[in-house]
mmCIF file of C-alpha atoms and ligand atoms in Angstrom:
data_model
loop_
_atom_site.group_PDB
_atom_site.id
_atom_site.type_symbol
_atom_site.label_atom_id
_atom_site.label_comp_id
_atom_site.label_asym_id
_atom_site.label_seq_id
_atom_site.Cartn_x
_atom_site.Cartn_y
_atom_site.Cartn_z
ATOM 1 C CA UNK A 1 95.759 125.941 98.502
ATOM 2 C CA UNK A 2 96.936 128.441 95.857
ATOM 3 C CA UNK A 3 97.193 126.964 92.380
ATOM 4 C CA UNK A 4 99.954 128.360 90.183
ATOM 5 C CA UNK A 5 98.771 129.344 86.727
ATOM 6 C CA UNK A 6 99.149 126.657 84.091
ATOM 7 C CA UNK A 7 101.822 127.241 81.440
ATOM 8 C CA UNK A 8 99.930 128.140 78.250
ATOM 9 C CA UNK A 9 102.438 126.629 75.840
ATOM 10 C CA UNK A 10 102.439 123.276 77.676
ATOM 11 C CA UNK A 11 98.645 123.342 77.919
ATOM 12 C CA UNK A 12 98.278 123.920 74.165
ATOM 13 C CA UNK A 13 100.660 121.094 73.365
ATOM 14 C CA UNK A 14 98.842 118.739 75.805
ATOM 15 C CA UNK A 15 95.447 119.686 74.325
ATOM 16 C CA UNK A 16 96.706 118.969 70.810
ATOM 17 C CA UNK A 17 97.904 115.503 71.869
ATOM 18 C CA UNK A 18 94.774 114.673 73.882
ATOM 19 C CA UNK A 19 92.519 115.645 71.004
ATOM 20 C CA UNK A 20 94.071 113.010 68.767
ATOM 21 C CA UNK A 21 94.449 110.327 71.466
ATOM 22 C CA UNK A 22 92.287 107.221 71.251
ATOM 23 C CA UNK A 23 93.684 104.998 74.008
ATOM 24 C CA UNK A 24 94.352 106.824 77.256
ATOM 25 C CA UNK A 25 95.159 105.726 80.813
ATOM 26 C CA UNK A 26 94.927 107.742 84.020
ATOM 27 C CA UNK A 27 96.684 106.643 87.206
ATOM 28 C CA UNK A 28 94.912 108.196 90.178
ATOM 29 C CA UNK A 29 96.196 108.746 93.709
ATOM 30 C CA UNK A 30 95.156 110.344 96.972
ATOM 31 C CA UNK A 31 95.967 113.878 95.729
ATOM 32 C CA UNK A 32 92.895 113.628 93.470
ATOM 33 C CA UNK A 33 90.686 113.669 96.560
ATOM 34 C CA UNK A 34 92.767 116.150 98.581
ATOM 35 C CA UNK A 35 90.603 119.124 97.704
ATOM 36 C CA UNK A 36 87.539 117.060 98.703
ATOM 37 C CA UNK A 37 89.052 117.187 102.198
ATOM 38 C CA UNK A 38 90.533 113.683 102.404
ATOM 39 C CA UNK A 39 94.105 113.313 103.667
ATOM 40 C CA UNK A 40 96.874 111.773 101.575
ATOM 41 C CA UNK A 41 99.118 108.947 102.843
ATOM 42 C CA UNK A 42 102.585 110.391 102.701
ATOM 43 C CA UNK A 43 103.754 113.834 103.696
ATOM 44 C CA UNK A 44 101.799 116.135 105.959
ATOM 45 C CA UNK A 45 98.445 114.337 105.633
ATOM 46 C CA UNK A 46 99.677 110.883 106.554
ATOM 47 C CA UNK A 47 99.059 110.877 110.283
ATOM 48 C CA UNK A 48 95.963 109.601 112.065
ATOM 49 C CA UNK A 49 96.018 110.169 115.832
ATOM 50 C CA UNK A 50 99.830 110.068 115.712
ATOM 51 C CA UNK A 51 99.840 106.747 113.821
ATOM 52 C CA UNK A 52 101.459 106.659 110.402
ATOM 53 C CA UNK A 53 98.621 105.685 107.994
ATOM 54 C CA UNK A 54 100.948 103.402 106.037
ATOM 55 C CA UNK A 55 101.829 101.377 109.139
ATOM 56 C CA UNK A 56 98.127 100.642 109.718
ATOM 57 C CA UNK A 57 97.593 99.425 106.126
ATOM 58 C CA UNK A 58 99.045 95.953 106.640
ATOM 59 C CA UNK A 59 97.654 92.499 107.505
ATOM 60 C CA UNK A 60 100.152 92.415 110.382
ATOM 61 C CA UNK A 61 98.703 95.593 111.929
ATOM 62 C CA UNK A 62 95.176 94.134 111.698
ATOM 63 C CA UNK A 63 96.266 90.840 113.273
ATOM 64 C CA UNK A 64 98.077 92.660 116.087
ATOM 65 C CA UNK A 65 95.366 95.204 116.921
ATOM 66 C CA UNK A 66 92.098 94.795 114.980
ATOM 67 C CA UNK A 67 90.388 97.378 117.197
ATOM 68 C CA UNK A 68 92.918 100.098 116.320
ATOM 69 C CA UNK A 69 92.898 99.274 112.609
ATOM 70 C CA UNK A 70 89.081 99.146 112.513
ATOM 71 C CA UNK A 71 88.926 102.570 114.267
ATOM 72 C CA UNK A 72 91.211 103.932 111.529
ATOM 73 C CA UNK A 73 89.125 102.503 108.689
ATOM 74 C CA UNK A 74 85.810 103.411 110.312
ATOM 75 C CA UNK A 75 87.075 106.998 110.541
ATOM 76 C CA UNK A 76 88.225 106.929 106.894
ATOM 77 C CA UNK A 77 84.780 105.607 105.823
ATOM 78 C CA UNK A 78 83.091 108.374 107.814
ATOM 79 C CA UNK A 79 85.268 111.085 106.257
ATOM 80 C CA UNK A 80 84.797 109.690 102.740
ATOM 81 C CA UNK A 81 81.012 109.608 103.185
ATOM 82 C CA UNK A 82 81.053 113.251 104.355
ATOM 83 C CA UNK A 83 83.256 114.321 101.416
ATOM 84 C CA UNK A 84 81.973 115.269 97.977
ATOM 85 C CA UNK A 85 83.556 114.428 94.612
ATOM 86 C CA UNK A 86 85.447 117.455 93.245
ATOM 87 C CA UNK A 87 85.571 118.776 89.650
ATOM 88 C CA UNK A 88 88.452 116.434 88.775
ATOM 89 C CA UNK A 89 86.367 113.341 89.655
ATOM 90 C CA UNK A 90 83.545 114.662 87.461
ATOM 91 C CA UNK A 91 85.933 115.585 84.632
ATOM 92 C CA UNK A 92 87.448 112.087 84.555
ATOM 93 C CA UNK A 93 83.984 110.497 84.599
ATOM 94 C CA UNK A 94 82.965 112.693 81.662
ATOM 95 C CA UNK A 95 86.143 111.823 79.728
ATOM 96 C CA UNK A 96 85.268 108.139 80.223
ATOM 97 C CA UNK A 97 81.828 108.732 78.681
ATOM 98 C CA UNK A 98 83.303 110.699 75.755
ATOM 99 C CA UNK A 99 86.273 108.388 75.065
ATOM 100 C CA UNK A 100 85.608 104.620 75.059
ATOM 101 C CA UNK A 101 89.363 103.911 74.977
ATOM 102 C CA UNK A 102 89.927 105.605 78.338
ATOM 103 C CA UNK A 103 90.670 103.585 81.481
ATOM 104 C CA UNK A 104 91.221 104.988 84.984
ATOM 105 C CA UNK A 105 93.499 102.986 87.247
ATOM 106 C CA UNK A 106 92.572 104.261 90.689
ATOM 107 C CA UNK A 107 94.578 103.621 93.831
ATOM 108 C CA UNK A 108 91.890 105.443 95.808
ATOM 109 C CA UNK A 109 89.498 103.561 98.067
ATOM 110 C CA UNK A 110 87.256 106.527 98.961
ATOM 111 C CA UNK A 111 84.370 105.879 96.550
ATOM 112 C CA UNK A 112 84.413 109.459 95.177
ATOM 113 C CA UNK A 113 84.925 108.444 91.518
ATOM 114 C CA UNK A 114 81.963 106.063 91.818
ATOM 115 C CA UNK A 115 79.853 108.861 93.354
ATOM 116 C CA UNK A 116 80.859 111.091 90.409
ATOM 117 C CA UNK A 117 79.235 108.382 88.245
ATOM 118 C CA UNK A 118 82.438 107.231 86.606
ATOM 119 C CA UNK A 119 81.434 104.357 84.268
ATOM 120 C CA UNK A 120 82.333 101.221 86.309
ATOM 121 C CA UNK A 121 83.901 99.317 83.413
ATOM 122 C CA UNK A 122 86.341 102.221 82.903
ATOM 123 C CA UNK A 123 87.388 102.399 86.560
ATOM 124 C CA UNK A 124 89.852 99.791 87.826
ATOM 125 C CA UNK A 125 90.008 99.815 91.627
ATOM 126 C CA UNK A 126 93.597 98.702 92.133
ATOM 127 C CA UNK A 127 93.452 98.882 95.941
ATOM 128 C CA UNK A 128 89.794 97.937 96.503
ATOM 129 C CA UNK A 129 87.265 100.096 98.321
ATOM 130 C CA UNK A 130 86.459 101.125 101.886
ATOM 131 C CA UNK A 131 82.829 100.184 101.258
ATOM 132 C CA UNK A 132 83.372 96.495 100.633
ATOM 133 C CA UNK A 133 83.909 94.271 103.685
ATOM 134 C CA UNK A 134 85.332 90.768 103.456
ATOM 135 C CA UNK A 135 86.106 87.897 105.795
ATOM 136 C CA UNK A 136 89.563 88.189 107.320
ATOM 137 C CA UNK A 137 90.102 84.468 106.733
ATOM 138 C CA UNK A 138 91.484 83.555 103.292
ATOM 139 C CA UNK A 139 89.551 80.279 103.557
ATOM 140 C CA UNK A 140 86.171 82.063 103.662
ATOM 141 C CA UNK A 141 84.890 83.898 100.581
ATOM 142 C CA UNK A 142 82.307 86.104 102.324
ATOM 143 C CA UNK A 143 82.140 89.751 101.186
ATOM 144 C CA UNK A 144 79.499 92.463 101.254
ATOM 145 C CA UNK A 145 78.951 96.038 100.157
ATOM 146 C CA UNK A 146 78.464 98.145 103.279
ATOM 147 C CA UNK A 147 77.974 101.907 103.737
ATOM 148 C CA UNK A 148 76.875 101.786 107.394
ATOM 149 C CA UNK A 149 78.466 104.563 109.456
ATOM 150 C CA UNK A 150 79.722 103.679 112.007
ATOM 151 C CA UNK A 151 80.283 100.219 110.612
ATOM 152 C CA UNK A 152 79.237 98.741 113.988
ATOM 153 C CA UNK A 153 77.921 100.756 116.963
ATOM 154 C CA UNK A 154 81.037 100.102 119.074
ATOM 155 C CA UNK A 155 83.147 101.933 116.457
ATOM 156 C CA UNK A 156 81.277 105.236 116.748
ATOM 157 C CA UNK A 157 83.960 107.921 116.556
ATOM 158 C CA UNK A 158 84.803 108.967 120.126
ATOM 159 C CA UNK A 159 84.467 112.734 120.064
ATOM 160 C CA UNK A 160 83.646 113.683 123.611
ATOM 161 C CA UNK A 161 80.359 115.059 122.286
ATOM 162 C CA UNK A 162 81.912 117.193 119.519
ATOM 163 C CA UNK A 163 80.784 116.490 115.951
ATOM 164 C CA UNK A 164 84.068 115.781 114.089
ATOM 165 C CA UNK A 165 82.675 117.390 110.942
ATOM 166 C CA UNK A 166 81.666 120.579 112.765
ATOM 167 C CA UNK A 167 83.386 123.891 112.069
ATOM 168 C CA UNK A 168 84.633 123.876 115.652
ATOM 169 C CA UNK A 169 86.391 120.511 115.212
ATOM 170 C CA UNK A 170 87.788 121.562 111.823
ATOM 171 C CA UNK A 171 89.155 124.782 113.366
ATOM 172 C CA UNK A 172 90.809 122.793 116.163
ATOM 173 C CA UNK A 173 92.375 120.415 113.650
ATOM 174 C CA UNK A 174 93.621 123.289 111.458
ATOM 175 C CA UNK A 175 95.166 124.965 114.511
ATOM 176 C CA UNK A 176 96.844 121.679 115.496
ATOM 177 C CA UNK A 177 98.084 121.274 111.921
ATOM 178 C CA UNK A 178 99.607 124.779 111.997
ATOM 179 C CA UNK A 179 101.527 123.752 115.106
ATOM 180 C CA UNK A 180 102.738 120.563 113.408
ATOM 181 C CA UNK A 181 100.566 118.399 115.670
ATOM 182 C CA UNK A 182 98.203 115.528 114.926
ATOM 183 C CA UNK A 183 96.070 116.347 111.890
ATOM 184 C CA UNK A 184 93.045 114.202 112.655
ATOM 185 C CA UNK A 185 89.903 116.301 112.879
ATOM 186 C CA UNK A 186 88.189 113.650 114.984
ATOM 187 C CA UNK A 187 90.988 113.924 117.503
ATOM 188 C CA UNK A 188 89.386 116.200 120.021
ATOM 189 C CA UNK A 189 91.615 114.856 122.758
ATOM 190 C CA UNK A 190 89.415 111.838 123.442
ATOM 191 C CA UNK A 191 91.355 108.587 123.534
ATOM 192 C CA UNK A 192 90.112 105.783 121.310
ATOM 193 C CA UNK A 193 88.823 102.855 123.341
ATOM 194 C CA UNK A 194 90.091 99.350 122.671
ATOM 195 C CA UNK A 195 87.078 97.380 121.480
ATOM 196 C CA UNK A 196 86.626 93.757 122.360
ATOM 197 C CA UNK A 197 86.808 91.416 119.344
ATOM 198 C CA UNK A 198 83.188 90.344 119.815
ATOM 199 C CA UNK A 199 82.018 93.938 119.188
ATOM 200 C CA UNK A 200 83.964 94.353 115.918
ATOM 201 C CA UNK A 201 82.346 93.397 112.563
ATOM 202 C CA UNK A 202 81.866 89.611 112.423
ATOM 203 C CA UNK A 203 81.718 87.310 109.406
ATOM 204 C CA UNK A 204 78.110 86.034 109.170
ATOM 205 C CA UNK A 205 79.138 83.118 106.920
ATOM 206 C CA UNK A 206 81.840 81.259 108.840
ATOM 207 C CA UNK A 207 80.912 82.798 112.210
ATOM 208 C CA UNK A 208 84.550 82.341 113.170
ATOM 209 C CA UNK A 209 86.459 85.371 111.899
ATOM 210 C CA UNK A 210 86.263 89.130 111.810
ATOM 211 C CA UNK A 211 85.274 91.090 108.747
ATOM 212 C CA UNK A 212 87.952 93.470 107.484
ATOM 213 C CA UNK A 213 87.936 96.376 105.012
ATOM 214 C CA UNK A 214 87.997 95.262 101.357
ATOM 215 C CA UNK A 215 91.174 97.182 100.608
ATOM 216 C CA UNK A 216 94.563 95.909 99.459
ATOM 217 C CA UNK A 217 97.201 96.049 102.169
ATOM 218 C CA UNK A 218 100.964 95.874 101.669
ATOM 219 C CA UNK A 219 102.098 92.367 100.777
ATOM 220 C CA UNK A 220 98.656 91.415 99.440
ATOM 221 C CA UNK A 221 97.840 90.766 95.799
ATOM 222 C CA UNK A 222 95.695 93.204 93.894
ATOM 223 C CA UNK A 223 92.318 91.767 92.755
ATOM 224 C CA UNK A 224 92.997 89.243 89.974
ATOM 225 C CA UNK A 225 90.173 90.525 87.744
ATOM 226 C CA UNK A 226 91.468 94.100 88.028
ATOM 227 C CA UNK A 227 95.033 93.032 87.171
ATOM 228 C CA UNK A 228 93.703 91.161 84.140
ATOM 229 C CA UNK A 229 91.688 94.162 82.923
ATOM 230 C CA UNK A 230 94.750 96.407 83.234
ATOM 231 C CA UNK A 231 97.079 93.918 81.542
ATOM 232 C CA UNK A 232 94.585 93.386 78.684
ATOM 233 C CA UNK A 233 94.394 97.147 78.107
ATOM 234 C CA UNK A 234 98.167 97.649 78.215
ATOM 235 C CA UNK A 235 98.998 94.593 76.109
ATOM 236 C CA UNK A 236 96.535 95.399 73.283
ATOM 237 C CA UNK A 237 98.179 95.773 69.867
ATOM 238 C CA UNK A 238 96.759 99.266 69.428
ATOM 239 C CA UNK A 239 99.314 100.746 71.887
ATOM 240 C CA UNK A 240 98.668 103.614 74.281
ATOM 241 C CA UNK A 241 98.685 107.304 73.359
ATOM 242 C CA UNK A 242 98.801 108.926 76.772
ATOM 243 C CA UNK A 243 98.955 108.265 80.510
ATOM 244 C CA UNK A 244 97.832 111.013 82.903
ATOM 245 C CA UNK A 245 99.282 110.551 86.396
ATOM 246 C CA UNK A 246 97.184 112.476 88.914
ATOM 247 C CA UNK A 247 97.926 113.164 92.582
ATOM 248 C CA UNK A 248 100.098 110.174 93.364
ATOM 249 C CA UNK A 249 103.602 109.939 94.788
ATOM 250 C CA UNK A 250 104.015 106.912 92.448
ATOM 251 C CA UNK A 251 105.889 104.932 95.087
ATOM 252 C CA UNK A 252 103.619 101.907 95.454
ATOM 253 C CA UNK A 253 103.820 98.942 93.069
ATOM 254 C CA UNK A 254 102.467 97.529 90.858
ATOM 255 C CA UNK A 255 100.514 100.813 90.369
ATOM 256 C CA UNK A 256 103.614 102.992 89.864
ATOM 257 C CA UNK A 257 105.008 100.503 87.346
ATOM 258 C CA UNK A 258 102.077 101.127 84.991
ATOM 259 C CA UNK A 259 103.606 104.501 84.060
ATOM 260 C CA UNK A 260 106.635 102.852 82.471
ATOM 261 C CA UNK A 261 104.552 100.028 81.001
ATOM 262 C CA UNK A 262 102.381 102.632 79.259
ATOM 263 C CA UNK A 263 105.481 104.501 78.105
ATOM 264 C CA UNK A 264 106.827 101.291 76.564
ATOM 265 C CA UNK A 265 103.558 101.018 74.623
ATOM 266 C CA UNK A 266 104.095 104.474 73.134
ATOM 267 C CA UNK A 267 102.325 106.647 75.713
ATOM 268 C CA UNK A 268 103.389 110.186 76.452
ATOM 269 C CA UNK A 269 103.289 110.945 80.173
ATOM 270 C CA UNK A 270 101.458 113.846 81.803
ATOM 271 C CA UNK A 271 101.822 114.392 85.567
ATOM 272 C CA UNK A 272 99.466 116.529 87.653
ATOM 273 C CA UNK A 273 100.751 117.082 91.185
ATOM 274 C CA UNK A 274 101.113 119.762 93.829
ATOM 275 C CA UNK A 275 104.700 118.652 94.390
ATOM 276 C CA UNK A 276 107.007 118.755 91.384
ATOM 277 C CA UNK A 277 109.402 116.345 93.130
ATOM 278 C CA UNK A 278 106.922 113.478 92.803
ATOM 279 C CA UNK A 279 108.206 112.329 89.415
ATOM 280 C CA UNK A 280 107.660 108.908 87.820
ATOM 281 C CA UNK A 281 110.112 106.389 89.379
ATOM 282 C CA UNK A 282 112.154 106.117 86.178
ATOM 283 C CA UNK A 283 112.335 109.902 85.812
ATOM 284 C CA UNK A 284 111.251 112.262 83.081
ATOM 285 C CA UNK A 285 111.463 111.787 79.308
ATOM 286 C CA UNK A 286 111.379 114.128 76.346
ATOM 287 C CA UNK A 287 107.773 115.090 75.594
ATOM 288 C CA UNK A 288 106.422 114.580 79.136
ATOM 289 C CA UNK A 289 104.211 117.235 80.683
ATOM 290 C CA UNK A 290 104.188 118.345 84.319
ATOM 291 C CA UNK A 291 101.326 120.509 85.511
ATOM 292 C CA UNK A 292 101.851 121.694 89.053
ATOM 293 C CA UNK A 293 98.716 122.489 91.030
ATOM 294 C CA UNK A 294 95.552 121.205 92.635
ATOM 295 C CA UNK A 295 94.112 118.332 90.611
ATOM 296 C CA UNK A 296 90.588 119.689 91.174
ATOM 297 C CA UNK A 297 91.528 122.798 89.174
ATOM 298 C CA UNK A 298 94.086 121.435 86.730
ATOM 299 C CA UNK A 299 92.352 118.248 85.527
ATOM 300 C CA UNK A 300 89.121 119.902 84.242
ATOM 301 C CA UNK A 301 91.308 122.442 82.413
ATOM 302 C CA UNK A 302 93.427 119.711 80.828
ATOM 303 C CA UNK A 303 90.419 117.712 79.617
ATOM 304 C CA UNK A 304 88.381 120.692 78.371
ATOM 305 C CA UNK A 305 88.885 120.112 74.610
ATOM 306 C CA UNK A 306 87.153 116.726 74.933
ATOM 307 C CA UNK A 307 84.690 117.233 77.781
ATOM 308 C CA UNK A 308 83.912 120.979 77.620
ATOM 309 C CA UNK A 309 83.134 122.893 80.828
ATOM 310 C CA UNK A 310 82.407 120.812 83.931
ATOM 311 C CA UNK A 311 79.332 122.202 85.633
ATOM 312 C CA UNK A 312 79.513 122.456 89.420
ATOM 313 C CA UNK A 313 77.268 119.868 91.087
ATOM 314 C CA UNK A 314 75.011 121.086 93.901
HETATM 315 C C1 BJW B 29 98.163 116.442 95.156
HETATM 316 C C2 BJW B 29 97.260 117.249 95.860
HETATM 317 C C3 BJW B 29 96.346 117.981 95.089
HETATM 318 C C4 BJW B 29 98.492 116.216 97.307
HETATM 319 N N1 BJW B 29 96.378 117.894 93.754
HETATM 320 N N2 BJW B 29 98.194 116.374 93.847
HETATM 321 C C5 BJW B 29 108.217 96.309 93.276
HETATM 322 C C6 BJW B 29 109.267 96.986 93.837
HETATM 323 C C7 BJW B 29 109.322 97.238 95.205
HETATM 324 C C8 BJW B 29 108.299 96.818 96.058
HETATM 325 C C9 BJW B 29 107.249 96.144 95.493
HETATM 326 C C10 BJW B 29 107.218 95.886 94.139
HETATM 327 N N3 BJW B 29 106.062 95.227 93.873
HETATM 328 C C11 BJW B 29 105.365 95.083 95.035
HETATM 329 C C12 BJW B 29 106.073 95.613 96.040
HETATM 330 C C13 BJW B 29 105.668 95.669 97.470
HETATM 331 C C14 BJW B 29 104.652 96.750 97.767
HETATM 332 C C15 BJW B 29 105.226 98.125 97.418
HETATM 333 O O1 BJW B 29 104.868 98.767 96.467
HETATM 334 N N4 BJW B 29 106.113 98.636 98.246
HETATM 335 C C16 BJW B 29 106.696 99.968 97.995
HETATM 336 C C17 BJW B 29 106.261 100.931 99.094
HETATM 337 C C18 BJW B 29 108.157 99.862 97.846
HETATM 338 N N5 BJW B 29 103.400 96.529 97.046
HETATM 339 C C19 BJW B 29 102.489 95.704 97.495
HETATM 340 O O2 BJW B 29 102.652 95.066 98.542
HETATM 341 C C20 BJW B 29 101.227 95.544 96.674
HETATM 342 N N6 BJW B 29 100.962 94.163 96.495
HETATM 343 C C21 BJW B 29 101.637 93.398 95.616
HETATM 344 O O3 BJW B 29 102.382 93.879 94.802
HETATM 345 O O4 BJW B 29 101.370 92.051 95.723
HETATM 346 C C22 BJW B 29 102.302 91.151 95.150
HETATM 347 C C23 BJW B 29 103.606 91.257 95.919
HETATM 348 C C24 BJW B 29 103.594 91.298 97.305
HETATM 349 C C25 BJW B 29 104.796 91.400 98.016
HETATM 350 C C26 BJW B 29 105.996 91.491 97.326
HETATM 351 C C27 BJW B 29 105.995 91.480 95.930
HETATM 352 C C28 BJW B 29 104.789 91.355 95.231
HETATM 353 C C29 BJW B 29 100.025 96.100 97.416
HETATM 354 C C30 BJW B 29 100.083 97.574 97.585
HETATM 355 C C31 BJW B 29 98.870 98.038 98.411
HETATM 356 C C32 BJW B 29 98.932 99.520 98.787
HETATM 357 N N7 BJW B 29 97.908 99.792 99.716
HETATM 358 C C33 BJW B 29 97.695 101.146 100.196
HETATM 359 C C34 BJW B 29 96.648 101.089 101.331
HETATM 360 C C35 BJW B 29 95.249 100.828 100.774
HETATM 361 C C36 BJW B 29 94.225 100.808 101.852
HETATM 362 C C37 BJW B 29 94.031 102.159 102.485
HETATM 363 O O5 BJW B 29 93.631 103.108 101.811
HETATM 364 O O6 BJW B 29 94.278 102.278 103.695
HETATM 365 O O7 BJW B 29 97.259 101.964 99.125
HETATM 366 S S1 BJW B 29 99.187 101.973 100.741
HETATM 367 C C38 BJW B 29 98.725 103.561 100.173
HETATM 368 O O8 BJW B 29 99.637 103.985 99.126
HETATM 369 C C39 BJW B 29 97.351 103.366 99.487
HETATM 370 C C40 BJW B 29 97.494 104.230 98.275
HETATM 371 O O9 BJW B 29 96.555 103.843 97.283
HETATM 372 C C41 BJW B 29 98.926 104.022 97.875
HETATM 373 C C42 BJW B 29 99.484 105.102 96.996
HETATM 374 O O10 BJW B 29 99.502 106.332 97.653
HETATM 375 P P1 BJW B 29 99.197 107.668 96.840
HETATM 376 O O11 BJW B 29 97.815 107.662 96.351
HETATM 377 O O12 BJW B 29 100.259 107.883 95.843
HETATM 378 O O13 BJW B 29 99.262 108.741 98.020
HETATM 379 P P2 BJW B 29 100.528 109.566 98.564
HETATM 380 O O14 BJW B 29 100.120 110.164 99.843
HETATM 381 O O15 BJW B 29 101.750 108.759 98.550
HETATM 382 O O16 BJW B 29 100.734 110.702 97.474
HETATM 383 C C43 BJW B 29 99.785 111.749 97.298
HETATM 384 C C44 BJW B 29 100.273 112.623 96.175
HETATM 385 O O17 BJW B 29 99.297 113.625 95.918
HETATM 386 C C45 BJW B 29 101.584 113.362 96.494
HETATM 387 O O18 BJW B 29 102.441 113.246 95.365
HETATM 388 C C46 BJW B 29 101.141 114.822 96.678
HETATM 389 O O19 BJW B 29 102.147 115.754 96.268
HETATM 390 C C47 BJW B 29 99.952 114.874 95.755
HETATM 391 N N8 BJW B 29 98.931 115.881 96.100
HETATM 392 N N9 BJW B 29 97.497 117.189 97.195
HETATM 393 C C48 BJW B 29 97.324 117.166 93.154
HETATM 394 N N10 BJW B 29 95.429 118.858 95.689
HETATM 395 ZN ZN1 ZN B 30 84.113 84.169 107.097
#
């Protein structure tokens, strides 16, 4: 993934603004974790075993085929646990420590910001996390933190004996990707079995319903406490100096709407994206910045005046 060089004039002007900013938002999307090896939702990365990832992220998909949807999320949990935070996750966590008026609004559910030790009260998980499970019934309030991989034995990734994280499997997936085929590195031509409901994760409280991933699917409300934290930050009298929009196609609401809400509170907008077509929904304004490139490279460079050099973690 070649990163174009960053325009020096734009970088200087961004650094000057950042250095005097006191209240800053960042809106994070899947592109932040792309260089950690996790696929995005839309575009080339958005297929899992020939299923469109977006079509699996709905309550209707779970109701229709909980086995298929659990296979998808079990795989995503596995991949996220194998992945490492990249320099952009660490840079944002460091900015949070250096700047108390900085809030990250993350659409990501992969847990990488948390593993980069991002201060929790400066990280709003708009779409939940893969590592929280909750009862699928709205009438039951059971939830738990859960990092078990596979989440239940029956969901072990069917690999036909090939380790999906092995170089061999990665090579196969890359070759398939080159040919425009399925991108899933666990897809070593072994069909996924349909698992009986009794072998999927069960709610231990009501003993009547399945557990489901603690993520926010289309048509569901975002967590009320998270929405309140975001609204309180945006509505504060002090205004907002800057919003940095990192690795998101900005097509999903209410997350995408926060860009314009911040703008209305005085924020200048800075976009970091591989694809220059992924503009804010309401378009560009005078004074916006666009830095094209890999977030893992660009973000540490952008934040350098406040955070200094990010040291590689081993
Ligand atoms: C790189 C890179 C690199 C790649 N470096 N960059 C107002 C108007 C219209 C519709 C609505 C509205 N308000 C609500 C809605 C309905 C709906 C919605 O938004 N629909 C739109 C699609 C039109 N929203 C909802 O239903 C939300 N709920 C809600 O609002 O409740 C109240 C309500 C309900 C119903 C009606 C009205 C109100 C819930 C949204 C939940 C989204 N959930 C998902 C799945 C989470 C679980 C999971 O992970 O499986 O969240 S969908 C998916 O999209 C996921 C993501 O967080 C989200 C955003 O995707 P993201 O991160 O932007 O990824 P991509 O792939 O789209 O983009 C990646 C970007 O990275 C690209 O730009 C690349 O170029 C870039 N990139 N490599 C830098 N190395
Ligand atoms: Zn329950």
